[in-house]
Amino acid sequence: MINESILPEDMTLFLLKFIKEEYVEDFRKGKIYMNTLEYFMELEKSTGIQGMGDRYEASAVMNDLDFKLYEYGTNVLVATGKAGGINFHSNERVKTPVFCAYAVDKDVLKITNEKDDSFQVIPEINAKELEKLIEDFGDNMLIINVVEFLKRIDAKCEELGITVKYGKVIYNDYSINSSERLRFYEDLDSASICFIKDDKLAAQNEFRIILENINSDKPYVLEIGDISDITTPFKITDFFSGRFVIEVKKQK
């Protein structure tokens, strides 16, 4: 029997960038286009669709809160009740540029064969998740060598004096006020608030890169030089078809 636990929790084999065909060439030239978090907030508000947009980006979201209404100046209690939900955010943090990609990691990998020093895996998601990805992003994507990509991001950001943070997004049930999520709300200006999202979006399995000390009202383009050597054009439907096997060396 294959032991699924041998896949490391923090292992990301690749990043996938879902991208329109007309933007592939610029991306492979190293022009990393980053929208602000505010852009994604406004995108859901304008379309009414949660997916490519998310009105809760970098926001504290709380539900079923007890409230008390006092008369201003007298502190006389006028009314009590429950609020269905509130959300608030830092006006500075939502202007942070963000690069979003899909993480090929333990959450989407199935082991098909195990050897003494390696194991074979295939990327696998259910049909509904695949349909949602294509609905949101189309069928074109790039496979990115994550280690080399982050090295080049780090080098360019160091050169420009930019504080860069990256990592996997944590998904949380926004219908309840969990202690895990509340910890992210202790400082709405911190970078950590950018790495938690509603679990309704968990199928995106997102890895993101943010430029922590950049505030912008428009998209930001980080130019890191040619990356055609570490990116491969592919189709989402082909990648998740089960026809392609990845062999991974076991960690010692």
PDB file of C-alpha atoms in Angstrom:
ATOM      1  CA  MET A   1       0.000   0.000   0.000  1.00  0.00           C
ATOM      2  CA  ILE A   2       1.326   3.433  -0.957  1.00  0.00           C
ATOM      3  CA  ASN A   3       1.986   5.754   1.978  1.00  0.00           C
ATOM      4  CA  GLU A   4       0.579   9.178   1.047  1.00  0.00           C
ATOM      5  CA  SER A   5       2.253  10.784   4.080  1.00  0.00           C
ATOM      6  CA  ILE A   6       5.683  10.640   2.399  1.00  0.00           C
ATOM      7  CA  LEU A   7       4.758  13.764   0.457  1.00  0.00           C
ATOM      8  CA  PRO A   8       6.233  16.694   2.448  1.00  0.00           C
ATOM      9  CA  GLU A   9       3.704  19.256   3.665  1.00  0.00           C
ATOM     10  CA  ASP A  10       5.769  22.192   2.401  1.00  0.00           C
ATOM     11  CA  MET A  11       6.773  20.722  -0.969  1.00  0.00           C
ATOM     12  CA  THR A  12       5.810  22.794  -4.018  1.00  0.00           C
ATOM     13  CA  LEU A  13       6.967  21.079  -7.218  1.00  0.00           C
ATOM     14  CA  PHE A  14       5.908  23.791  -9.659  1.00  0.00           C
ATOM     15  CA  LEU A  15       3.905  26.942  -9.946  1.00  0.00           C
ATOM     16  CA  LEU A  16       1.264  27.193 -12.647  1.00  0.00           C
ATOM     17  CA  LYS A  17       0.425  30.593 -14.080  1.00  0.00           C
ATOM     18  CA  PHE A  18      -2.959  30.654 -15.762  1.00  0.00           C
ATOM     19  CA  ILE A  19      -2.597  33.264 -18.470  1.00  0.00           C
ATOM     20  CA  LYS A  20      -4.191  34.505 -21.679  1.00  0.00           C
ATOM     21  CA  GLU A  21      -2.242  33.561 -24.780  1.00  0.00           C
ATOM     22  CA  GLU A  22      -1.553  37.180 -25.749  1.00  0.00           C
ATOM     23  CA  TYR A  23       0.342  37.755 -22.474  1.00  0.00           C
ATOM     24  CA  VAL A  24       2.568  34.657 -22.589  1.00  0.00           C
ATOM     25  CA  GLU A  25       5.444  36.264 -24.497  1.00  0.00           C
ATOM     26  CA  ASP A  26       5.758  39.261 -22.153  1.00  0.00           C
ATOM     27  CA  PHE A  27       5.663  37.019 -19.102  1.00  0.00           C
ATOM     28  CA  ARG A  28       8.417  34.767 -20.460  1.00  0.00           C
ATOM     29  CA  LYS A  29      10.489  37.899 -21.063  1.00  0.00           C
ATOM     30  CA  GLY A  30      10.325  38.425 -17.304  1.00  0.00           C
ATOM     31  CA  LYS A  31       7.677  41.135 -17.127  1.00  0.00           C
ATOM     32  CA  ILE A  32       5.811  40.066 -13.999  1.00  0.00           C
ATOM     33  CA  TYR A  33       2.486  41.888 -14.034  1.00  0.00           C
ATOM     34  CA  MET A  34       0.993  42.433 -10.590  1.00  0.00           C
ATOM     35  CA  ASN A  35      -2.437  43.840  -9.871  1.00  0.00           C
ATOM     36  CA  THR A  36      -3.136  45.346  -6.469  1.00  0.00           C
ATOM     37  CA  LEU A  37      -5.280  43.601  -3.883  1.00  0.00           C
ATOM     38  CA  GLU A  38      -7.745  46.461  -4.279  1.00  0.00           C
ATOM     39  CA  TYR A  39      -8.148  45.538  -7.962  1.00  0.00           C
ATOM     40  CA  PHE A  40      -9.385  42.056  -7.020  1.00  0.00           C
ATOM     41  CA  MET A  41     -11.743  43.521  -4.430  1.00  0.00           C
ATOM     42  CA  GLU A  42     -13.307  45.815  -7.021  1.00  0.00           C
ATOM     43  CA  LEU A  43     -13.419  43.034  -9.628  1.00  0.00           C
ATOM     44  CA  GLU A  44     -15.818  40.933  -7.576  1.00  0.00           C
ATOM     45  CA  LYS A  45     -17.889  43.992  -6.677  1.00  0.00           C
ATOM     46  CA  SER A  46     -18.260  44.939 -10.355  1.00  0.00           C
ATOM     47  CA  THR A  47     -18.955  41.430 -11.693  1.00  0.00           C
ATOM     48  CA  GLY A  48     -20.729  39.913  -8.709  1.00  0.00           C
ATOM     49  CA  ILE A  49     -18.627  36.778  -9.208  1.00  0.00           C
ATOM     50  CA  GLN A  50     -16.256  35.454  -6.565  1.00  0.00           C
ATOM     51  CA  GLY A  51     -13.299  33.728  -8.194  1.00  0.00           C
ATOM     52  CA  MET A  52     -10.980  35.877 -10.237  1.00  0.00           C
ATOM     53  CA  GLY A  53     -12.077  38.688  -7.915  1.00  0.00           C
ATOM     54  CA  ASP A  54     -12.440  38.627  -4.135  1.00  0.00           C
ATOM     55  CA  ARG A  55     -14.040  41.485  -2.219  1.00  0.00           C
ATOM     56  CA  TYR A  56     -12.497  40.183   1.026  1.00  0.00           C
ATOM     57  CA  GLU A  57      -8.845  40.561  -0.033  1.00  0.00           C
ATOM     58  CA  ALA A  58      -6.665  41.623   2.928  1.00  0.00           C
ATOM     59  CA  SER A  59      -9.821  42.175   4.986  1.00  0.00           C
ATOM     60  CA  ALA A  60     -10.941  41.197   8.458  1.00  0.00           C
ATOM     61  CA  VAL A  61     -14.232  39.326   8.053  1.00  0.00           C
ATOM     62  CA  MET A  62     -16.416  38.638  11.093  1.00  0.00           C
ATOM     63  CA  ASN A  63     -19.941  37.233  11.379  1.00  0.00           C
ATOM     64  CA  ASP A  64     -22.806  37.071  13.891  1.00  0.00           C
ATOM     65  CA  LEU A  65     -21.478  39.802  16.138  1.00  0.00           C
ATOM     66  CA  ASP A  66     -23.352  41.109  19.173  1.00  0.00           C
ATOM     67  CA  PHE A  67     -23.609  44.898  19.206  1.00  0.00           C
ATOM     68  CA  LYS A  68     -24.778  47.634  21.565  1.00  0.00           C
ATOM     69  CA  LEU A  69     -26.005  51.061  20.437  1.00  0.00           C
ATOM     70  CA  TYR A  70     -25.351  53.989  22.789  1.00  0.00           C
ATOM     71  CA  GLU A  71     -26.599  57.569  22.560  1.00  0.00           C
ATOM     72  CA  TYR A  72     -23.648  59.787  21.670  1.00  0.00           C
ATOM     73  CA  GLY A  73     -22.490  61.975  24.553  1.00  0.00           C
ATOM     74  CA  THR A  74     -24.657  60.310  27.218  1.00  0.00           C
ATOM     75  CA  ASN A  75     -23.569  56.653  26.994  1.00  0.00           C
ATOM     76  CA  VAL A  76     -27.226  55.667  27.428  1.00  0.00           C
ATOM     77  CA  LEU A  77     -27.840  52.175  26.000  1.00  0.00           C
ATOM     78  CA  VAL A  78     -30.442  52.515  23.236  1.00  0.00           C
ATOM     79  CA  ALA A  79     -30.495  49.060  21.646  1.00  0.00           C
ATOM     80  CA  THR A  80     -28.746  45.709  21.408  1.00  0.00           C
ATOM     81  CA  GLY A  81     -28.731  43.119  18.678  1.00  0.00           C
ATOM     82  CA  LYS A  82     -26.740  40.963  16.280  1.00  0.00           C
ATOM     83  CA  ALA A  83     -24.918  42.065  13.145  1.00  0.00           C
ATOM     84  CA  GLY A  84     -24.976  39.572  10.288  1.00  0.00           C
ATOM     85  CA  GLY A  85     -21.397  40.366   9.347  1.00  0.00           C
ATOM     86  CA  ILE A  86     -18.806  43.103   8.970  1.00  0.00           C
ATOM     87  CA  ASN A  87     -15.489  43.421   7.194  1.00  0.00           C
ATOM     88  CA  PHE A  88     -12.792  46.076   7.279  1.00  0.00           C
ATOM     89  CA  HIS A  89      -9.300  46.556   5.872  1.00  0.00           C
ATOM     90  CA  SER A  90      -6.248  48.815   5.818  1.00  0.00           C
ATOM     91  CA  ASN A  91      -6.446  51.361   2.985  1.00  0.00           C
ATOM     92  CA  GLU A  92      -2.671  51.084   2.616  1.00  0.00           C
ATOM     93  CA  ARG A  93      -2.404  47.283   2.524  1.00  0.00           C
ATOM     94  CA  VAL A  94      -4.995  46.857  -0.241  1.00  0.00           C
ATOM     95  CA  LYS A  95      -2.690  48.866  -2.535  1.00  0.00           C
ATOM     96  CA  THR A  96      -0.069  46.101  -2.309  1.00  0.00           C
ATOM     97  CA  PRO A  97       0.896  44.517  -5.677  1.00  0.00           C
ATOM     98  CA  VAL A  98       0.378  40.749  -5.785  1.00  0.00           C
ATOM     99  CA  PHE A  99       1.368  37.950  -8.175  1.00  0.00           C
ATOM    100  CA  CYS A 100      -0.937  34.936  -8.044  1.00  0.00           C
ATOM    101  CA  ALA A 101      -0.111  31.400  -9.183  1.00  0.00           C
ATOM    102  CA  TYR A 102      -1.354  27.853  -8.625  1.00  0.00           C
ATOM    103  CA  ALA A 103       0.748  25.627  -6.348  1.00  0.00           C
ATOM    104  CA  VAL A 104       1.424  22.064  -7.478  1.00  0.00           C
ATOM    105  CA  ASP A 105       1.867  20.531  -4.039  1.00  0.00           C
ATOM    106  CA  LYS A 106       0.607  17.789  -1.743  1.00  0.00           C
ATOM    107  CA  ASP A 107      -2.959  19.071  -1.991  1.00  0.00           C
ATOM    108  CA  VAL A 108      -3.216  18.240  -5.717  1.00  0.00           C
ATOM    109  CA  LEU A 109      -0.760  15.337  -6.124  1.00  0.00           C
ATOM    110  CA  LYS A 110      -1.619  11.630  -6.079  1.00  0.00           C
ATOM    111  CA  ILE A 111       1.115   9.020  -5.654  1.00  0.00           C
ATOM    112  CA  THR A 112       0.879   6.310  -8.327  1.00  0.00           C
ATOM    113  CA  ASN A 113       4.113   4.412  -7.670  1.00  0.00           C
ATOM    114  CA  GLU A 114       6.778   4.283  -4.973  1.00  0.00           C
ATOM    115  CA  LYS A 115      10.420   3.232  -5.318  1.00  0.00           C
ATOM    116  CA  ASP A 116      13.241   3.028  -2.794  1.00  0.00           C
ATOM    117  CA  ASP A 117      14.533   6.530  -3.507  1.00  0.00           C
ATOM    118  CA  SER A 118      11.660   8.215  -5.341  1.00  0.00           C
ATOM    119  CA  PHE A 119       7.947   8.245  -5.963  1.00  0.00           C
ATOM    120  CA  GLN A 120       5.794   8.986  -8.989  1.00  0.00           C
ATOM    121  CA  VAL A 121       2.878  11.385  -8.755  1.00  0.00           C
ATOM    122  CA  ILE A 122       0.200  12.781 -11.015  1.00  0.00           C
ATOM    123  CA  PRO A 123      -1.611  16.112 -10.578  1.00  0.00           C
ATOM    124  CA  GLU A 124      -5.238  15.343  -9.768  1.00  0.00           C
ATOM    125  CA  ILE A 125      -8.268  17.502  -9.028  1.00  0.00           C
ATOM    126  CA  ASN A 126     -11.947  16.711  -9.341  1.00  0.00           C
ATOM    127  CA  ALA A 127     -13.977  17.590 -12.419  1.00  0.00           C
ATOM    128  CA  LYS A 128     -15.815  20.431 -10.674  1.00  0.00           C
ATOM    129  CA  GLU A 129     -12.554  22.090  -9.592  1.00  0.00           C
ATOM    130  CA  LEU A 130     -11.119  21.743 -13.106  1.00  0.00           C
ATOM    131  CA  GLU A 131     -14.258  23.254 -14.609  1.00  0.00           C
ATOM    132  CA  LYS A 132     -14.048  26.174 -12.168  1.00  0.00           C
ATOM    133  CA  LEU A 133     -10.387  26.859 -13.011  1.00  0.00           C
ATOM    134  CA  ILE A 134     -11.096  26.947 -16.736  1.00  0.00           C
ATOM    135  CA  GLU A 135     -14.208  29.069 -16.179  1.00  0.00           C
ATOM    136  CA  ASP A 136     -12.172  31.603 -14.197  1.00  0.00           C
ATOM    137  CA  PHE A 137      -8.918  31.614 -16.167  1.00  0.00           C
ATOM    138  CA  GLY A 138      -9.237  29.842 -19.555  1.00  0.00           C
ATOM    139  CA  ASP A 139      -7.158  26.808 -20.624  1.00  0.00           C
ATOM    140  CA  ASN A 140      -3.701  28.379 -21.173  1.00  0.00           C
ATOM    141  CA  MET A 141      -1.000  28.201 -18.541  1.00  0.00           C
ATOM    142  CA  LEU A 142       2.744  28.197 -17.923  1.00  0.00           C
ATOM    143  CA  ILE A 143       4.601  25.657 -15.795  1.00  0.00           C
ATOM    144  CA  ILE A 144       7.157  27.565 -13.700  1.00  0.00           C
ATOM    145  CA  ASN A 145      10.289  26.232 -12.010  1.00  0.00           C
ATOM    146  CA  VAL A 146       9.394  27.571  -8.577  1.00  0.00           C
ATOM    147  CA  VAL A 147      12.865  27.470  -6.993  1.00  0.00           C
ATOM    148  CA  GLU A 148      14.608  29.346  -9.799  1.00  0.00           C
ATOM    149  CA  PHE A 149      11.696  31.757 -10.243  1.00  0.00           C
ATOM    150  CA  LEU A 150      11.796  32.803  -6.588  1.00  0.00           C
ATOM    151  CA  LYS A 151      15.575  33.196  -6.731  1.00  0.00           C
ATOM    152  CA  ARG A 152      15.192  35.679  -9.584  1.00  0.00           C
ATOM    153  CA  ILE A 153      12.344  37.482  -7.840  1.00  0.00           C
ATOM    154  CA  ASP A 154      14.466  37.760  -4.683  1.00  0.00           C
ATOM    155  CA  ALA A 155      17.510  39.052  -6.589  1.00  0.00           C
ATOM    156  CA  LYS A 156      15.574  41.764  -8.424  1.00  0.00           C
ATOM    157  CA  CYS A 157      13.706  42.877  -5.300  1.00  0.00           C
ATOM    158  CA  GLU A 158      16.963  43.112  -3.348  1.00  0.00           C
ATOM    159  CA  GLU A 159      18.440  45.216  -6.155  1.00  0.00           C
ATOM    160  CA  LEU A 160      15.435  47.578  -6.083  1.00  0.00           C
ATOM    161  CA  GLY A 161      15.096  47.724  -2.296  1.00  0.00           C
ATOM    162  CA  ILE A 162      11.709  45.991  -2.360  1.00  0.00           C
ATOM    163  CA  THR A 163      10.555  43.837   0.547  1.00  0.00           C
ATOM    164  CA  VAL A 164       9.093  40.691  -0.993  1.00  0.00           C
ATOM    165  CA  LYS A 165       7.015  38.032   0.766  1.00  0.00           C
ATOM    166  CA  TYR A 166       5.664  34.824  -0.714  1.00  0.00           C
ATOM    167  CA  GLY A 167       3.935  31.631   0.296  1.00  0.00           C
ATOM    168  CA  LYS A 168       0.864  29.450   0.068  1.00  0.00           C
ATOM    169  CA  VAL A 169      -2.516  31.004   0.813  1.00  0.00           C
ATOM    170  CA  ILE A 170      -4.338  29.626   3.861  1.00  0.00           C
ATOM    171  CA  TYR A 171      -8.044  28.936   3.275  1.00  0.00           C
ATOM    172  CA  ASN A 172     -10.498  29.408   6.115  1.00  0.00           C
ATOM    173  CA  ASP A 173     -14.260  29.111   6.555  1.00  0.00           C
ATOM    174  CA  TYR A 174     -15.408  32.736   6.604  1.00  0.00           C
ATOM    175  CA  SER A 175     -18.879  31.781   7.849  1.00  0.00           C
ATOM    176  CA  ILE A 176     -17.434  31.216  11.330  1.00  0.00           C
ATOM    177  CA  ASN A 177     -15.121  33.368  13.450  1.00  0.00           C
ATOM    178  CA  SER A 178     -12.273  30.896  13.921  1.00  0.00           C
ATOM    179  CA  SER A 179      -9.389  31.660  16.286  1.00  0.00           C
ATOM    180  CA  GLU A 180      -6.951  30.803  13.476  1.00  0.00           C
ATOM    181  CA  ARG A 181      -8.322  33.561  11.260  1.00  0.00           C
ATOM    182  CA  LEU A 182      -8.684  36.091  14.071  1.00  0.00           C
ATOM    183  CA  ARG A 183      -4.917  35.918  14.632  1.00  0.00           C
ATOM    184  CA  PHE A 184      -4.421  37.308  11.136  1.00  0.00           C
ATOM    185  CA  TYR A 185      -6.497  40.367  12.096  1.00  0.00           C
ATOM    186  CA  GLU A 186      -4.222  41.527  14.908  1.00  0.00           C
ATOM    187  CA  ASP A 187      -2.420  43.867  12.501  1.00  0.00           C
ATOM    188  CA  LEU A 188      -4.235  44.685   9.255  1.00  0.00           C
ATOM    189  CA  ASP A 189      -1.113  46.433   7.945  1.00  0.00           C
ATOM    190  CA  SER A 190       1.024  43.294   8.227  1.00  0.00           C
ATOM    191  CA  ALA A 191       1.834  41.136   5.204  1.00  0.00           C
ATOM    192  CA  SER A 192       0.186  38.075   6.763  1.00  0.00           C
ATOM    193  CA  ILE A 193      -3.329  39.424   6.090  1.00  0.00           C
ATOM    194  CA  CYS A 194      -2.580  38.985   2.364  1.00  0.00           C
ATOM    195  CA  PHE A 195      -2.227  35.214   2.747  1.00  0.00           C
ATOM    196  CA  ILE A 196      -5.647  34.158   4.036  1.00  0.00           C
ATOM    197  CA  LYS A 197      -8.792  33.725   1.936  1.00  0.00           C
ATOM    198  CA  ASP A 198     -12.288  32.280   2.061  1.00  0.00           C
ATOM    199  CA  ASP A 199     -12.288  28.483   1.697  1.00  0.00           C
ATOM    200  CA  LYS A 200     -14.854  28.845  -1.083  1.00  0.00           C
ATOM    201  CA  LEU A 201     -11.789  29.680  -3.210  1.00  0.00           C
ATOM    202  CA  ALA A 202      -9.694  26.710  -2.057  1.00  0.00           C
ATOM    203  CA  ALA A 203      -9.783  25.104  -5.526  1.00  0.00           C
ATOM    204  CA  GLN A 204      -7.396  27.858  -6.672  1.00  0.00           C
ATOM    205  CA  ASN A 205      -4.675  26.345  -4.409  1.00  0.00           C
ATOM    206  CA  GLU A 206      -2.961  29.707  -4.587  1.00  0.00           C
ATOM    207  CA  PHE A 207       0.664  30.631  -4.072  1.00  0.00           C
ATOM    208  CA  ARG A 208       1.218  34.373  -4.052  1.00  0.00           C
ATOM    209  CA  ILE A 209       4.040  36.869  -4.083  1.00  0.00           C
ATOM    210  CA  ILE A 210       3.533  40.354  -2.631  1.00  0.00           C
ATOM    211  CA  LEU A 211       5.693  43.466  -2.669  1.00  0.00           C
ATOM    212  CA  GLU A 212       5.236  44.458   0.949  1.00  0.00           C
ATOM    213  CA  ASN A 213       6.622  48.007   0.875  1.00  0.00           C
ATOM    214  CA  ILE A 214       5.103  49.069  -2.463  1.00  0.00           C
ATOM    215  CA  ASN A 215       1.802  50.975  -2.488  1.00  0.00           C
ATOM    216  CA  SER A 216       0.265  51.540  -5.886  1.00  0.00           C
ATOM    217  CA  ASP A 217      -3.001  52.741  -7.387  1.00  0.00           C
ATOM    218  CA  LYS A 218      -2.306  50.882 -10.628  1.00  0.00           C
ATOM    219  CA  PRO A 219      -0.756  47.566 -11.745  1.00  0.00           C
ATOM    220  CA  TYR A 220       2.952  47.140 -11.035  1.00  0.00           C
ATOM    221  CA  VAL A 221       5.331  45.414 -13.455  1.00  0.00           C
ATOM    222  CA  LEU A 222       8.411  43.806 -11.906  1.00  0.00           C
ATOM    223  CA  GLU A 223      10.967  43.113 -14.645  1.00  0.00           C
ATOM    224  CA  ILE A 224      13.267  40.233 -13.652  1.00  0.00           C
ATOM    225  CA  GLY A 225      14.829  39.383 -17.023  1.00  0.00           C
ATOM    226  CA  ASP A 226      14.190  36.525 -19.437  1.00  0.00           C
ATOM    227  CA  ILE A 227      12.579  33.462 -17.829  1.00  0.00           C
ATOM    228  CA  SER A 228      11.861  31.422 -20.947  1.00  0.00           C
ATOM    229  CA  ASP A 229      14.363  28.835 -19.651  1.00  0.00           C
ATOM    230  CA  ILE A 230      12.260  28.132 -16.548  1.00  0.00           C
ATOM    231  CA  THR A 231       8.733  28.357 -17.997  1.00  0.00           C
ATOM    232  CA  THR A 232       6.871  25.914 -20.249  1.00  0.00           C
ATOM    233  CA  PRO A 233       3.585  26.660 -22.066  1.00  0.00           C
ATOM    234  CA  PHE A 234       0.905  24.029 -21.377  1.00  0.00           C
ATOM    235  CA  LYS A 235      -2.853  23.469 -21.259  1.00  0.00           C
ATOM    236  CA  ILE A 236      -4.689  23.138 -17.960  1.00  0.00           C
ATOM    237  CA  THR A 237      -6.801  20.270 -19.300  1.00  0.00           C
ATOM    238  CA  ASP A 238      -3.691  18.372 -20.430  1.00  0.00           C
ATOM    239  CA  PHE A 239      -1.841  18.915 -17.160  1.00  0.00           C
ATOM    240  CA  PHE A 240      -4.696  17.457 -15.101  1.00  0.00           C
ATOM    241  CA  SER A 241      -5.557  14.701 -17.599  1.00  0.00           C
ATOM    242  CA  GLY A 242      -3.606  11.992 -15.751  1.00  0.00           C
ATOM    243  CA  ARG A 243      -1.388  11.357 -18.782  1.00  0.00           C
ATOM    244  CA  PHE A 244       1.697  13.027 -17.308  1.00  0.00           C
ATOM    245  CA  VAL A 245       3.662  11.447 -14.458  1.00  0.00           C
ATOM    246  CA  ILE A 246       6.138  13.369 -12.289  1.00  0.00           C
ATOM    247  CA  GLU A 247       9.002  11.536 -10.584  1.00  0.00           C
ATOM    248  CA  VAL A 248      10.184  13.067  -7.326  1.00  0.00           C
ATOM    249  CA  LYS A 249      13.243  12.125  -5.287  1.00  0.00           C
ATOM    250  CA  LYS A 250      12.495  11.295  -1.679  1.00  0.00           C
ATOM    251  CA  GLN A 251      13.816  13.693   0.913  1.00  0.00           C
ATOM    252  CA  LYS A 252      16.468  12.252   3.219  1.00  0.00           C
TER     253      LYS A 252
END
